[in-house]
C-alpha positions in Angstrom: 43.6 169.1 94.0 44.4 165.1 94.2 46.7 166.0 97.1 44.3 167.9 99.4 41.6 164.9 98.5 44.0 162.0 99.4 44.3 164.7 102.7 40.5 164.6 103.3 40.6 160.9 103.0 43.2 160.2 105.6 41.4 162.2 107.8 38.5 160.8 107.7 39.8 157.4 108.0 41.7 158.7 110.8 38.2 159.9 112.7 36.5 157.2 111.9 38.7 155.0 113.6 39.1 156.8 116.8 35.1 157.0 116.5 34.4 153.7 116.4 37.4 152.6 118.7 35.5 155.0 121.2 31.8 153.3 120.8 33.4 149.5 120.4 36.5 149.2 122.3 36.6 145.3 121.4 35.8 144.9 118.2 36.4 147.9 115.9 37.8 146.7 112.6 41.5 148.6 112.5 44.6 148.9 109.8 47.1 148.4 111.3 51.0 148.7 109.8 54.4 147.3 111.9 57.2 148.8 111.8 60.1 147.4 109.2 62.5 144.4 111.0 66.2 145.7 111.6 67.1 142.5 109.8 65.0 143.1 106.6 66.6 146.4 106.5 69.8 145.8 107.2 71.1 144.6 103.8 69.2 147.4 102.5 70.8 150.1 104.4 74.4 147.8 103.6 74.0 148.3 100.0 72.9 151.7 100.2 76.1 152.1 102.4 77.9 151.0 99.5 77.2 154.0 97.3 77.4 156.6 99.9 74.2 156.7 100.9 72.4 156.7 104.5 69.3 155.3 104.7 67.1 155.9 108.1 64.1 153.8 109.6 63.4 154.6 112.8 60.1 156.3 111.6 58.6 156.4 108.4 59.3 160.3 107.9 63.0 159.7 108.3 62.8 156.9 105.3 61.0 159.0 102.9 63.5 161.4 103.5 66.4 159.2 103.2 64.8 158.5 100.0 64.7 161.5 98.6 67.7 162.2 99.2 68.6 158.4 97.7 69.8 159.8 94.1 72.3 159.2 91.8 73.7 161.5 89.2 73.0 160.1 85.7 70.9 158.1 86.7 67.2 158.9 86.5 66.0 155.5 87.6 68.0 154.8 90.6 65.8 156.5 93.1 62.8 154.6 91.7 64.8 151.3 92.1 66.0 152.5 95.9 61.9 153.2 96.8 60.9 149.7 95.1 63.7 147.6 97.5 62.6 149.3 100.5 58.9 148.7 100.0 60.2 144.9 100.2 61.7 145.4 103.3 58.2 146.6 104.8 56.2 144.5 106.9 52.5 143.7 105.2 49.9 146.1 106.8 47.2 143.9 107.8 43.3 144.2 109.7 42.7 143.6 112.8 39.9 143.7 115.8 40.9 146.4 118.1 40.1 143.6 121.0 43.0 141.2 119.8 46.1 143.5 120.7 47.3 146.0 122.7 46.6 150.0 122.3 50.6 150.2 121.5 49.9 147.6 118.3 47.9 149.9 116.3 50.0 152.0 115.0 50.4 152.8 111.3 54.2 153.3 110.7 53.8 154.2 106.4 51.7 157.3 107.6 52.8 157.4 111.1 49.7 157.7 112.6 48.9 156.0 115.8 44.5 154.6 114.7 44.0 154.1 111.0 41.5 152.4 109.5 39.7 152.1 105.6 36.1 153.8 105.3 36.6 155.7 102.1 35.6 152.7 99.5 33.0 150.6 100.2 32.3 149.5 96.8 35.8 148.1 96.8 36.7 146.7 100.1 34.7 145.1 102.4 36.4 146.4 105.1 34.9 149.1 104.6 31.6 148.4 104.4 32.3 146.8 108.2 33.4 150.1 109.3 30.7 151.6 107.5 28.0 149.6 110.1 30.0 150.3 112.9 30.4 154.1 112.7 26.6 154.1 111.7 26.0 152.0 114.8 27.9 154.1 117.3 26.1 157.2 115.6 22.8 155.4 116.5 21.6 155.1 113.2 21.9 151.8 112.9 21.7 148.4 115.1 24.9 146.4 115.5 24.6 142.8 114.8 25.7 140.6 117.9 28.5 139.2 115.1 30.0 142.4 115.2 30.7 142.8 118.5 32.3 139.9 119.1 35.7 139.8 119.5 36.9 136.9 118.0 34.7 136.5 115.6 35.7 140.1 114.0 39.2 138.5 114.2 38.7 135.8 112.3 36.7 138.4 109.6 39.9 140.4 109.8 42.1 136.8 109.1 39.8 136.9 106.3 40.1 139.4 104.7 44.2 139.3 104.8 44.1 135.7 103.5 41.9 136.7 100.4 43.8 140.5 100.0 47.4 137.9 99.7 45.6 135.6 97.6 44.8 138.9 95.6 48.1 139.3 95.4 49.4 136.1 94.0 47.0 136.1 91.7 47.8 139.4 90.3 51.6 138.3 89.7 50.5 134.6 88.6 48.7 136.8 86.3 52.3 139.1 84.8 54.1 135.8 84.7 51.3 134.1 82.2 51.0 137.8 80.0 55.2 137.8 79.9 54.8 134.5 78.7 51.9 135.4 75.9 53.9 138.8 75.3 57.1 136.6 73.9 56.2 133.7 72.9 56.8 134.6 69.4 59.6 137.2 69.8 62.3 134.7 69.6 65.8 136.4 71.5 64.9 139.9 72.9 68.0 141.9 74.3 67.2 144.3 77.3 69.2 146.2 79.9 67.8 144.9 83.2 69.0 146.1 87.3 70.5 144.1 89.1 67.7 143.4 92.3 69.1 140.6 94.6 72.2 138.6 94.7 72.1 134.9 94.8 74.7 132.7 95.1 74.2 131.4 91.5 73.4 134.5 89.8 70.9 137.3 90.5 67.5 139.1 90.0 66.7 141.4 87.6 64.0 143.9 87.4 63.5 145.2 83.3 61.8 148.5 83.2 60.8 148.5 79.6 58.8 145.6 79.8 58.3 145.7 83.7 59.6 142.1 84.0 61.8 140.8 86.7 62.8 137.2 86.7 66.0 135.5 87.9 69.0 135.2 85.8 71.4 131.7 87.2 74.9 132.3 86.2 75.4 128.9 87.7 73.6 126.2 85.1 71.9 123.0 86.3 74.2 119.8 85.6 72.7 117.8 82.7 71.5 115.4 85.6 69.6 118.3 87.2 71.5 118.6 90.1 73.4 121.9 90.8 76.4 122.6 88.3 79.5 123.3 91.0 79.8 126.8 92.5 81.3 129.1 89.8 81.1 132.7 91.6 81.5 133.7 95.0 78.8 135.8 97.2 80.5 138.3 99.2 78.4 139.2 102.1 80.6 141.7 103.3 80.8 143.7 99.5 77.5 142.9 98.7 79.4 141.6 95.3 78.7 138.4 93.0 82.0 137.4 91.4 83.7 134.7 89.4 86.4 132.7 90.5 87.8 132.3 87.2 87.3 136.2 86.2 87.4 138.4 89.0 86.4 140.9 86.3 82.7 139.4 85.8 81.2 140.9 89.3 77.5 142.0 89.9 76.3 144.4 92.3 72.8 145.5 93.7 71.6 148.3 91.2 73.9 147.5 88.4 72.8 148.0 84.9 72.9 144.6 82.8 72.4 143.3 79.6 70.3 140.2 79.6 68.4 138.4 76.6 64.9 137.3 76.9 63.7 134.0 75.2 61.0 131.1 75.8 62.3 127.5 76.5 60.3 124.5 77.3 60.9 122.4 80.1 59.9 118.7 81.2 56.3 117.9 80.1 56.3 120.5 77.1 55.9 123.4 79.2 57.5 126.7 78.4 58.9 129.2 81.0 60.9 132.4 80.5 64.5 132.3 80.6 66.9 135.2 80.9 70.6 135.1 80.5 73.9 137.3 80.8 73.6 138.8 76.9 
């Protein structure tokens, strides 16, 4: 099954790493994961707070339970959302050469391991194919090139390879941004229901699961000048609530449900950018 193969993989990333950690103390090529910051997580456990919900982080075991358990009746989707805010939170897991930090900095907090490493796709990552010469080398098939067991220079690889993996990254959402745009160009108004994501203090985020969009919706407009209109709505740190001063009955929350049309505008120098407002 998919489940006992993704099992089989672990594990053998898992020996892998303690294999070549054994043979090169100094420069074995290591995943490493840090655990989430209190303060990332705070607002997160806050809001969850706010619906009656505990959420847990001292290990990663105790957040995927609290997330399971993070459900709302009626609402199919609000677990999902729940999973994709605390994957925010997280802390980027990143390479590293074992010989650059201390024994105590390896460990893996998503799968709670103490060594991880990636050795299961070579023709993807070339991590990989670096681990791939240093298991063969400390199983003496192989000779080691003196680049390899160098220290610093496998930290600079491993600086590498997180530079071009965020790059990767930007790309790939530079990339959704430039298809949205394609996508409705033509469409004229659409009219969605969105969640609320984060509060700002002149409007909001807003993830759309039908078209897996998320964008920022300013209940605040720009002064014809372009400077910021004055402060309509008021931020409340404490509620975790958006709300108008003039209409204390226009208030957002994290997770709401809202209504929000879709349209293409241009901007200065012709160019076009997608807009999303209160519907």
């Amino acid at each position: 099954t998919n489940a006992m193969v993704e099992e089989y993989m672990l594990l053998a990333n898992i020996w892998t790493a303690k294999k070549c950690l054994e043979a090169y103390p100094r420069c074995a090529m290591l995943r490493r994961h840090p655990p989430p910051l209190e303060k990332k997580f705070g607002s997160l456990v806050q809001m969850a707070g706010s619906y009656g919900l505990e959420i847990k982080t001292a290990t990663s075991k105790e957040l995927g339970d609290s997330l399971d358990a993070a459900t709302m009746e009626g609402d199919p989707y609000f677990n999902k959302l729940m999973r994709i805010l605390a994957t925010r939170c997280m802390q980027q897991a990143e390479y590293f050469s074992s010989g650059t930090l201390a024994p105590s900095e390896y460990n893996h907090y998503g799968l709670s391991i103490p060594i991880y490493t990636h050795f299961t796709s070579p023709i993807r990552r070339y991590a990989d194919v670096l681990v791939h010469r240093l298991l063969a080398a400390s199983l003496g098939l192989e000779q080691l090139p003196d680049k390899l067991m160098d220290p610093q220079a496998m930290r600079k690889v491993a600086q590498g390879i997180n530079h071009r993996h965020r790059m990767a990254q930007f790309a790939g959402r530079s990339s959704t941004e430039l298809h949205a745009l394609i996508y409705f160009k033509d469409k004229g108004t659409v009219v969605a229901e969105g969640r609320v994501t984060k509060l700002r203090h002149n409007g909001f985020m807003v993830l759309i699961p039908q078209y897996g969009l998320e964008s920022v919706v300013h209940l605040t407009p720009k002064a014809a000048d372009g400077a910021a209109a004055k402060a309509e709505f008021t931020l409340s740190e404490d509620s975790l609530t958006l709300t108008c001063n003039s209409d204390a009955a226009r208030s957002y929350r994290v997770l709401q449900t809202v209504t929000v049309s879709i349209r293409i505008e241009e901007t200065t120098g012709f160019r076009r950018k997608l807009c999303l407002r209160i519907a």
